[in-house]
mmCIF file of C-alpha atoms in Angstrom:
data_model
loop_
_atom_site.group_PDB
_atom_site.id
_atom_site.type_symbol
_atom_site.label_atom_id
_atom_site.label_comp_id
_atom_site.label_asym_id
_atom_site.label_seq_id
_atom_site.Cartn_x
_atom_site.Cartn_y
_atom_site.Cartn_z
ATOM 1 C CA UNK K 1 7.150 -16.661 -3.502
ATOM 2 C CA UNK K 2 10.576 -18.195 -3.005
ATOM 3 C CA UNK K 3 11.174 -18.892 -6.694
ATOM 4 C CA UNK K 4 10.588 -15.197 -7.376
ATOM 5 C CA UNK K 5 13.008 -14.230 -4.600
ATOM 6 C CA UNK K 6 15.627 -16.660 -5.892
ATOM 7 C CA UNK K 7 15.422 -16.003 -9.642
ATOM 8 C CA UNK K 8 13.225 -12.954 -10.283
ATOM 9 C CA UNK K 9 9.544 -12.554 -11.148
ATOM 10 C CA UNK K 10 9.781 -13.267 -14.885
ATOM 11 C CA UNK K 11 11.816 -16.466 -14.585
ATOM 12 C CA UNK K 12 9.593 -17.751 -11.778
ATOM 13 C CA UNK K 13 6.442 -17.176 -13.845
ATOM 14 C CA UNK K 14 7.865 -18.828 -16.977
ATOM 15 C CA UNK K 15 9.258 -21.873 -15.157
ATOM 16 C CA UNK K 16 5.950 -22.406 -13.361
ATOM 17 C CA UNK K 17 4.090 -22.135 -16.669
ATOM 18 C CA UNK K 18 6.302 -24.848 -18.207
ATOM 19 C CA UNK K 19 6.036 -27.037 -15.110
ATOM 20 C CA UNK K 20 2.230 -26.865 -15.271
ATOM 21 C CA UNK K 21 2.340 -27.850 -18.941
ATOM 22 C CA UNK K 22 4.440 -30.910 -18.052
ATOM 23 C CA UNK K 23 2.137 -31.945 -15.195
ATOM 24 C CA UNK K 24 -0.956 -31.556 -17.405
ATOM 25 C CA UNK K 25 0.662 -33.637 -20.176
ATOM 26 C CA UNK K 26 1.528 -36.504 -17.807
ATOM 27 C CA UNK K 27 -1.937 -36.498 -16.225
ATOM 28 C CA UNK K 28 -3.564 -36.502 -19.659
ATOM 29 C CA UNK K 29 -1.415 -39.454 -20.738
ATOM 30 C CA UNK K 30 -2.537 -41.520 -17.741
ATOM 31 C CA UNK K 31 -6.118 -40.179 -17.686
ATOM 32 C CA UNK K 32 -5.762 -38.509 -14.279
ATOM 33 C CA UNK K 33 -8.029 -35.588 -13.327
ATOM 34 C CA UNK K 34 -5.948 -32.791 -11.872
ATOM 35 C CA UNK K 35 -6.593 -29.737 -9.713
ATOM 36 C CA UNK K 36 -3.600 -27.423 -9.447
ATOM 37 C CA UNK K 37 -3.099 -25.597 -6.150
ATOM 38 C CA UNK K 38 -1.804 -22.050 -6.668
ATOM 39 C CA UNK K 39 -0.038 -20.678 -3.590
ATOM 40 C CA UNK K 40 -0.139 -17.068 -4.736
ATOM 41 C CA UNK K 41 0.854 -14.124 -2.582
ATOM 42 C CA UNK K 42 -0.826 -10.758 -2.417
ATOM 43 C CA UNK K 43 1.970 -8.952 -4.259
ATOM 44 C CA UNK K 44 3.046 -9.292 -7.889
ATOM 45 C CA UNK K 45 6.520 -10.306 -6.698
ATOM 46 C CA UNK K 46 4.929 -13.339 -5.025
ATOM 47 C CA UNK K 47 2.674 -14.311 -7.928
ATOM 48 C CA UNK K 48 -0.266 -12.090 -7.052
ATOM 49 C CA UNK K 49 -2.392 -9.869 -9.234
ATOM 50 C CA UNK K 50 -5.960 -9.815 -10.594
ATOM 51 C CA UNK K 51 -7.227 -13.386 -10.310
ATOM 52 C CA UNK K 52 -9.304 -13.247 -13.494
ATOM 53 C CA UNK K 53 -6.201 -12.490 -15.576
ATOM 54 C CA UNK K 54 -4.192 -15.100 -13.704
ATOM 55 C CA UNK K 55 -6.718 -17.856 -14.404
ATOM 56 C CA UNK K 56 -7.198 -16.824 -18.025
ATOM 57 C CA UNK K 57 -3.439 -16.969 -18.650
ATOM 58 C CA UNK K 58 -2.846 -20.504 -17.359
ATOM 59 C CA UNK K 59 -1.577 -23.206 -19.760
ATOM 60 C CA UNK K 60 -4.319 -24.957 -21.780
ATOM 61 C CA UNK K 61 -5.788 -27.896 -19.866
ATOM 62 C CA UNK K 62 -4.497 -26.784 -16.463
ATOM 63 C CA UNK K 63 -7.931 -25.482 -15.393
ATOM 64 C CA UNK K 64 -10.486 -28.233 -15.933
ATOM 65 C CA UNK K 65 -13.510 -27.078 -13.989
ATOM 66 C CA UNK K 66 -11.644 -26.794 -10.684
ATOM 67 C CA UNK K 67 -9.050 -24.503 -9.138
ATOM 68 C CA UNK K 68 -7.525 -24.126 -5.699
ATOM 69 C CA UNK K 69 -5.751 -20.954 -4.564
ATOM 70 C CA UNK K 70 -4.491 -19.319 -1.400
ATOM 71 C CA UNK K 71 -5.400 -15.764 -0.494
ATOM 72 C CA UNK K 72 -3.056 -13.870 1.826
ATOM 73 C CA UNK K 73 -4.298 -12.204 5.002
ATOM 74 C CA UNK K 74 -4.437 -8.634 3.729
ATOM 75 C CA UNK K 75 -6.080 -9.784 0.484
ATOM 76 C CA UNK K 76 -8.821 -11.695 2.339
ATOM 77 C CA UNK K 77 -9.939 -8.446 3.959
ATOM 78 C CA UNK K 78 -9.744 -6.541 0.659
ATOM 79 C CA UNK K 79 -11.566 -9.164 -1.416
ATOM 80 C CA UNK K 80 -13.997 -10.729 1.056
ATOM 81 C CA UNK K 81 -14.342 -8.177 3.865
ATOM 82 C CA UNK K 82 -17.714 -6.891 2.650
ATOM 83 C CA UNK K 83 -20.685 -9.000 1.599
ATOM 84 C CA UNK K 84 -21.115 -7.512 -1.890
ATOM 85 C CA UNK K 85 -17.360 -7.500 -2.508
ATOM 86 C CA UNK K 86 -17.135 -11.174 -1.551
ATOM 87 C CA UNK K 87 -19.994 -12.075 -3.908
ATOM 88 C CA UNK K 88 -18.297 -10.150 -6.722
ATOM 89 C CA UNK K 89 -14.979 -11.955 -6.116
ATOM 90 C CA UNK K 90 -16.636 -15.371 -6.163
ATOM 91 C CA UNK K 91 -18.387 -14.427 -9.413
ATOM 92 C CA UNK K 92 -14.997 -13.485 -10.911
ATOM 93 C CA UNK K 93 -13.442 -16.786 -9.796
ATOM 94 C CA UNK K 94 -16.355 -18.828 -11.141
ATOM 95 C CA UNK K 95 -16.516 -17.012 -14.484
ATOM 96 C CA UNK K 96 -12.765 -17.257 -15.056
ATOM 97 C CA UNK K 97 -12.669 -20.986 -14.237
ATOM 98 C CA UNK K 98 -15.641 -21.736 -16.507
ATOM 99 C CA UNK K 99 -14.139 -19.764 -19.398
ATOM 100 C CA UNK K 100 -10.711 -21.365 -18.969
ATOM 101 C CA UNK K 101 -12.373 -24.803 -18.978
ATOM 102 C CA UNK K 102 -14.716 -24.310 -21.940
ATOM 103 C CA UNK K 103 -12.406 -22.075 -23.964
ATOM 104 C CA UNK K 104 -8.805 -22.741 -22.806
ATOM 105 C CA UNK K 105 -6.230 -19.956 -23.276
ATOM 106 C CA UNK K 106 -4.066 -20.282 -26.369
ATOM 107 C CA UNK K 107 -0.552 -21.737 -25.997
ATOM 108 C CA UNK K 108 2.560 -20.052 -27.461
ATOM 109 C CA UNK K 109 2.039 -19.750 -31.213
ATOM 110 C CA UNK K 110 5.390 -21.298 -32.127
ATOM 111 C CA UNK K 111 8.614 -22.755 -30.771
ATOM 112 C CA UNK K 112 10.213 -19.400 -31.598
ATOM 113 C CA UNK K 113 8.090 -17.729 -28.923
ATOM 114 C CA UNK K 114 9.273 -20.269 -26.364
ATOM 115 C CA UNK K 115 12.846 -19.596 -27.414
ATOM 116 C CA UNK K 116 12.343 -15.843 -26.920
ATOM 117 C CA UNK K 117 10.888 -16.496 -23.458
ATOM 118 C CA UNK K 118 13.912 -18.611 -22.559
ATOM 119 C CA UNK K 119 16.238 -15.821 -23.709
ATOM 120 C CA UNK K 120 14.393 -13.208 -21.621
ATOM 121 C CA UNK K 121 14.323 -15.534 -18.626
ATOM 122 C CA UNK K 122 18.018 -16.455 -18.821
ATOM 123 C CA UNK K 123 19.281 -12.879 -19.206
ATOM 124 C CA UNK K 124 16.921 -11.574 -16.525
ATOM 125 C CA UNK K 125 17.765 -14.320 -14.035
ATOM 126 C CA UNK K 126 21.516 -13.822 -14.450
ATOM 127 C CA UNK K 127 21.270 -10.091 -13.804
ATOM 128 C CA UNK K 128 18.851 -10.552 -10.879
ATOM 129 C CA UNK K 129 21.128 -13.067 -9.169
ATOM 130 C CA UNK K 130 24.202 -10.999 -9.947
ATOM 131 C CA UNK K 131 22.686 -8.037 -8.098
ATOM 132 C CA UNK K 132 20.939 -9.818 -5.221
ATOM 133 C CA UNK K 133 23.380 -12.633 -4.442
ATOM 134 C CA UNK K 134 26.746 -11.657 -5.932
ATOM 135 C CA UNK K 135 27.004 -7.889 -5.373
ATOM 136 C CA UNK K 136 28.650 -7.514 -1.965
ATOM 137 C CA UNK K 137 27.148 -4.056 -1.351
ATOM 138 C CA UNK K 138 23.584 -5.242 -1.950
ATOM 139 C CA UNK K 139 22.836 -6.585 1.530
ATOM 140 C CA UNK K 140 24.092 -3.401 3.187
ATOM 141 C CA UNK K 141 22.047 -1.296 0.771
ATOM 142 C CA UNK K 142 18.933 -3.401 1.444
ATOM 143 C CA UNK K 143 19.314 -3.110 5.235
ATOM 144 C CA UNK K 144 19.898 0.649 5.147
ATOM 145 C CA UNK K 145 17.503 1.736 2.384
ATOM 146 C CA UNK K 146 14.463 -0.217 3.642
ATOM 147 C CA UNK K 147 12.837 -0.846 7.047
ATOM 148 C CA UNK K 148 13.676 -4.570 6.770
ATOM 149 C CA UNK K 149 15.783 -4.647 9.946
ATOM 150 C CA UNK K 150 13.068 -2.862 11.933
ATOM 151 C CA UNK K 151 10.355 -5.254 10.690
ATOM 152 C CA UNK K 152 11.685 -8.030 12.909
ATOM 153 C CA UNK K 153 11.275 -5.858 16.009
ATOM 154 C CA UNK K 154 7.651 -4.972 15.344
ATOM 155 C CA UNK K 155 4.763 -7.195 16.388
ATOM 156 C CA UNK K 156 3.376 -7.799 12.896
ATOM 157 C CA UNK K 157 3.178 -10.972 10.821
ATOM 158 C CA UNK K 158 2.557 -14.548 11.897
ATOM 159 C CA UNK K 159 6.132 -15.783 11.444
ATOM 160 C CA UNK K 160 9.676 -14.482 12.008
ATOM 161 C CA UNK K 161 11.030 -12.401 9.117
ATOM 162 C CA UNK K 162 13.952 -14.827 8.748
ATOM 163 C CA UNK K 163 14.262 -18.611 8.824
ATOM 164 C CA UNK K 164 17.605 -18.265 10.635
ATOM 165 C CA UNK K 165 19.194 -15.305 12.380
ATOM 166 C CA UNK K 166 21.966 -15.109 9.773
ATOM 167 C CA UNK K 167 22.431 -16.032 6.120
ATOM 168 C CA UNK K 168 21.612 -12.763 4.391
ATOM 169 C CA UNK K 169 18.986 -12.616 1.672
ATOM 170 C CA UNK K 170 18.695 -16.407 1.336
ATOM 171 C CA UNK K 171 17.290 -16.763 4.862
ATOM 172 C CA UNK K 172 14.840 -13.869 4.557
ATOM 173 C CA UNK K 173 11.251 -14.951 4.031
ATOM 174 C CA UNK K 174 9.533 -13.849 0.835
ATOM 175 C CA UNK K 175 6.856 -11.720 2.525
ATOM 176 C CA UNK K 176 9.187 -9.337 4.427
ATOM 177 C CA UNK K 177 11.446 -9.252 1.348
ATOM 178 C CA UNK K 178 8.559 -7.862 -0.718
ATOM 179 C CA UNK K 179 7.107 -5.788 2.120
ATOM 180 C CA UNK K 180 10.359 -3.919 2.796
ATOM 181 C CA UNK K 181 10.861 -2.890 -0.838
ATOM 182 C CA UNK K 182 7.193 -1.908 -1.176
ATOM 183 C CA UNK K 183 7.511 0.456 1.788
ATOM 184 C CA UNK K 184 10.200 2.455 -0.041
ATOM 185 C CA UNK K 185 8.063 2.581 -3.222
ATOM 186 C CA UNK K 186 10.707 0.808 -5.328
ATOM 187 C CA UNK K 187 8.871 -2.571 -5.413
ATOM 188 C CA UNK K 188 12.180 -3.938 -6.707
ATOM 189 C CA UNK K 189 11.518 -7.737 -6.553
ATOM 190 C CA UNK K 190 8.681 -7.497 -9.105
ATOM 191 C CA UNK K 191 10.753 -5.897 -11.886
ATOM 192 C CA UNK K 192 14.482 -6.452 -11.241
ATOM 193 C CA UNK K 193 15.927 -8.438 -14.147
ATOM 194 C CA UNK K 194 12.936 -7.930 -16.430
ATOM 195 C CA UNK K 195 14.511 -4.950 -18.178
ATOM 196 C CA UNK K 196 17.757 -6.814 -18.827
ATOM 197 C CA UNK K 197 15.813 -9.785 -20.193
ATOM 198 C CA UNK K 198 13.686 -7.682 -22.538
ATOM 199 C CA UNK K 199 16.743 -5.708 -23.623
ATOM 200 C CA UNK K 200 18.564 -8.943 -24.531
ATOM 201 C CA UNK K 201 15.591 -10.033 -26.659
ATOM 202 C CA UNK K 202 15.368 -6.602 -28.315
ATOM 203 C CA UNK K 203 19.076 -6.641 -29.172
ATOM 204 C CA UNK K 204 18.594 -9.990 -30.916
ATOM 205 C CA UNK K 205 15.918 -8.465 -33.152
ATOM 206 C CA UNK K 206 12.810 -9.859 -31.425
ATOM 207 C CA UNK K 207 10.947 -6.541 -31.068
ATOM 208 C CA UNK K 208 8.143 -7.459 -33.493
ATOM 209 C CA UNK K 209 7.823 -10.926 -31.956
ATOM 210 C CA UNK K 210 7.517 -9.441 -28.469
ATOM 211 C CA UNK K 211 4.740 -7.134 -29.643
ATOM 212 C CA UNK K 212 2.930 -10.042 -31.306
ATOM 213 C CA UNK K 213 3.325 -12.151 -28.156
ATOM 214 C CA UNK K 214 1.798 -9.343 -26.100
ATOM 215 C CA UNK K 215 -1.215 -9.080 -28.411
ATOM 216 C CA UNK K 216 -1.874 -12.789 -28.960
ATOM 217 C CA UNK K 217 -0.626 -14.793 -25.960
ATOM 218 C CA UNK K 218 -2.615 -14.308 -22.704
ATOM 219 C CA UNK K 219 0.193 -15.555 -20.451
ATOM 220 C CA UNK K 220 2.762 -13.105 -21.819
ATOM 221 C CA UNK K 221 0.233 -10.272 -21.866
ATOM 222 C CA UNK K 222 -0.792 -10.763 -18.239
ATOM 223 C CA UNK K 223 2.853 -11.074 -17.149
ATOM 224 C CA UNK K 224 3.804 -7.807 -18.860
ATOM 225 C CA UNK K 225 0.632 -6.051 -17.645
ATOM 226 C CA UNK K 226 1.365 -6.980 -14.030
ATOM 227 C CA UNK K 227 4.938 -5.729 -14.312
ATOM 228 C CA UNK K 228 3.622 -2.526 -15.900
ATOM 229 C CA UNK K 229 1.194 -2.083 -12.999
ATOM 230 C CA UNK K 230 4.046 -2.401 -10.500
ATOM 231 C CA UNK K 231 6.171 0.095 -12.426
ATOM 232 C CA UNK K 232 3.229 2.530 -12.361
ATOM 233 C CA UNK K 233 2.955 2.181 -8.584
ATOM 234 C CA UNK K 234 6.689 2.638 -7.989
ATOM 235 C CA UNK K 235 8.186 6.082 -7.371
ATOM 236 C CA UNK K 236 11.925 6.472 -7.908
ATOM 237 C CA UNK K 237 12.214 10.024 -6.448
ATOM 238 C CA UNK K 238 10.710 8.685 -3.199
ATOM 239 C CA UNK K 239 13.087 5.710 -3.285
ATOM 240 C CA UNK K 240 16.021 8.071 -3.814
ATOM 241 C CA UNK K 241 14.942 10.119 -0.781
ATOM 242 C CA UNK K 242 15.255 6.991 1.397
ATOM 243 C CA UNK K 243 18.729 6.504 -0.041
ATOM 244 C CA UNK K 244 19.819 10.130 0.433
ATOM 245 C CA UNK K 245 18.834 10.158 4.108
ATOM 246 C CA UNK K 246 19.488 6.586 5.246
ATOM 247 C CA UNK K 247 22.123 4.932 3.042
ATOM 248 C CA UNK K 248 25.897 5.100 3.540
ATOM 249 C CA UNK K 249 27.884 6.892 0.855
ATOM 250 C CA UNK K 250 29.863 3.770 -0.096
ATOM 251 C CA UNK K 251 26.786 1.888 -1.421
ATOM 252 C CA UNK K 252 24.855 4.720 -3.084
ATOM 253 C CA UNK K 253 26.282 3.876 -6.495
ATOM 254 C CA UNK K 254 24.324 0.611 -6.349
ATOM 255 C CA UNK K 255 21.138 2.590 -5.741
ATOM 256 C CA UNK K 256 21.795 4.631 -8.869
ATOM 257 C CA UNK K 257 22.312 1.440 -10.898
ATOM 258 C CA UNK K 258 19.001 0.037 -9.643
ATOM 259 C CA UNK K 259 17.125 3.229 -10.518
ATOM 260 C CA UNK K 260 18.700 3.237 -13.988
ATOM 261 C CA UNK K 261 17.566 -0.362 -14.414
ATOM 262 C CA UNK K 262 14.039 0.648 -13.423
ATOM 263 C CA UNK K 263 13.948 3.207 -16.235
ATOM 264 C CA UNK K 264 15.321 0.645 -18.729
ATOM 265 C CA UNK K 265 12.540 -1.750 -17.701
ATOM 266 C CA UNK K 266 9.900 0.963 -18.084
ATOM 267 C CA UNK K 267 11.207 1.878 -21.549
ATOM 268 C CA UNK K 268 11.055 -1.692 -22.875
ATOM 269 C CA UNK K 269 7.661 -2.445 -21.305
ATOM 270 C CA UNK K 270 6.152 0.665 -22.910
ATOM 271 C CA UNK K 271 7.766 -0.281 -26.224
ATOM 272 C CA UNK K 272 6.147 -3.733 -26.162
ATOM 273 C CA UNK K 273 2.718 -2.525 -25.036
ATOM 274 C CA UNK K 274 2.727 0.576 -27.238
ATOM 275 C CA UNK K 275 1.754 2.740 -24.263
ATOM 276 C CA UNK K 276 3.036 6.312 -23.937
ATOM 277 C CA UNK K 277 2.324 6.213 -20.187
ATOM 278 C CA UNK K 278 2.462 3.228 -17.866
ATOM 279 C CA UNK K 279 -0.930 1.492 -17.569
ATOM 280 C CA UNK K 280 -2.553 4.067 -19.857
ATOM 281 C CA UNK K 281 -4.981 1.345 -20.988
ATOM 282 C CA UNK K 282 -6.246 1.022 -17.403
ATOM 283 C CA UNK K 283 -7.684 4.421 -16.514
ATOM 284 C CA UNK K 284 -9.263 3.081 -13.323
ATOM 285 C CA UNK K 285 -5.895 1.902 -12.013
ATOM 286 C CA UNK K 286 -4.188 5.181 -12.920
ATOM 287 C CA UNK K 287 -6.935 7.160 -11.180
ATOM 288 C CA UNK K 288 -6.638 4.995 -8.056
ATOM 289 C CA UNK K 289 -2.856 5.392 -7.949
ATOM 290 C CA UNK K 290 -2.959 9.150 -8.507
ATOM 291 C CA UNK K 291 -5.747 9.691 -5.954
ATOM 292 C CA UNK K 292 -3.630 8.088 -3.209
ATOM 293 C CA UNK K 293 -0.461 10.106 -3.838
ATOM 294 C CA UNK K 294 -1.426 13.195 -1.772
ATOM 295 C CA UNK K 295 -1.737 10.879 1.250
ATOM 296 C CA UNK K 296 0.975 8.349 0.425
ATOM 297 C CA UNK K 297 3.874 10.697 -0.338
ATOM 298 C CA UNK K 298 3.794 12.551 3.024
ATOM 299 C CA UNK K 299 3.663 9.220 4.877
ATOM 300 C CA UNK K 300 6.828 8.130 3.067
ATOM 301 C CA UNK K 301 8.519 11.398 4.062
ATOM 302 C CA UNK K 302 7.508 10.761 7.675
ATOM 303 C CA UNK K 303 8.758 7.187 7.567
ATOM 304 C CA UNK K 304 12.200 8.245 6.364
ATOM 305 C CA UNK K 305 12.521 10.693 9.263
ATOM 306 C CA UNK K 306 11.219 8.140 11.789
ATOM 307 C CA UNK K 307 13.721 5.556 10.527
ATOM 308 C CA UNK K 308 16.554 8.075 10.756
ATOM 309 C CA UNK K 309 15.696 8.864 14.374
ATOM 310 C CA UNK K 310 14.958 5.262 15.340
ATOM 311 C CA UNK K 311 18.366 4.104 14.140
ATOM 312 C CA UNK K 312 19.892 6.581 16.581
ATOM 313 C CA UNK K 313 17.506 5.655 19.419
ATOM 314 C CA UNK K 314 16.482 2.013 18.837
ATOM 315 C CA UNK K 315 14.536 1.467 22.057
ATOM 316 C CA UNK K 316 12.320 4.552 21.827
ATOM 317 C CA UNK K 317 8.723 3.197 22.048
ATOM 318 C CA UNK K 318 7.170 6.325 20.517
ATOM 319 C CA UNK K 319 9.373 6.040 17.439
ATOM 320 C CA UNK K 320 8.521 2.328 17.113
ATOM 321 C CA UNK K 321 4.819 3.115 17.280
ATOM 322 C CA UNK K 322 5.247 5.887 14.729
ATOM 323 C CA UNK K 323 7.094 3.531 12.359
ATOM 324 C CA UNK K 324 4.340 0.933 12.649
ATOM 325 C CA UNK K 325 1.705 3.553 11.798
ATOM 326 C CA UNK K 326 3.639 4.685 8.700
ATOM 327 C CA UNK K 327 4.050 1.057 7.595
ATOM 328 C CA UNK K 328 0.311 0.473 7.835
ATOM 329 C CA UNK K 329 -0.407 3.670 5.918
ATOM 330 C CA UNK K 330 1.993 2.841 3.086
ATOM 331 C CA UNK K 331 0.747 -0.756 2.909
ATOM 332 C CA UNK K 332 -2.845 0.498 2.618
ATOM 333 C CA UNK K 333 -1.870 2.921 -0.133
ATOM 334 C CA UNK K 334 0.211 0.461 -2.133
ATOM 335 C CA UNK K 335 -2.334 -2.395 -1.700
ATOM 336 C CA UNK K 336 -0.343 -5.484 -2.848
ATOM 337 C CA UNK K 337 2.236 -5.480 -0.053
ATOM 338 C CA UNK K 338 3.359 -9.004 0.795
#
């Protein structure tokens, strides 16, 4: 959660992978049995995603017959709300843990692959932090382009959206950070910085290595697949509509830069996977996404108009209720929300 918000999704995933390797090595040296506790969120930006892939992409030796995970509120309903669905989820967990124990996932093939990962992580983290923490227009853009400010006034969530009343992005909790960007269909926290990282690796001549890593290394494959899934769910024309209606003229240039970065990320992800379309290898996912669009797109249009009116009439209870309804609709359509 917070590591992703502080450094970007790719860096957070890679640093956690290395940390698990170190913990496993120490425990093996002293003959200590270990169970790692994964505090995953529902969204990709907070470490979420299909649990089978997540378990199968853990470092070798980190899943030794046991696993402990958290499931977020909205994911509990989705995964365990119905009897047959709950049984299916438990079967997936059990199968993945058994396979990871008996036949551990392969580690990086060589030190060169680790070096490439470090290069991607470093370049991606620098760009992510440059945008989120060092670009003075970013906070204004975030407040205006998303319903983040309005989230705190609605009776949803178990905790305040911020740890303190001030402090900008650093004090914002990870869940509303993800939730706000998901509402606008940009899903920015899950991909920001990834494109710059992959581009840096490409420019150093690692294109063939990246393709080999995707084919042979489960961790890298699952990381790229999750980012690809998020890119497939995002919709830049919808995001731009939020900007056109709600964002001040002086920060719109930042919005254009972010959309350009989205397209750079998409280009490099498709290059590595060899896909002509995002998630073309997952026809079920594409069908699910496309089947929701006739319902999801109008709700986004409504939300933009409700936000525009609410910011001119902040105490209007009907507008607040309308905003809450649109938030629930978009969250249901996007699935992994916070």
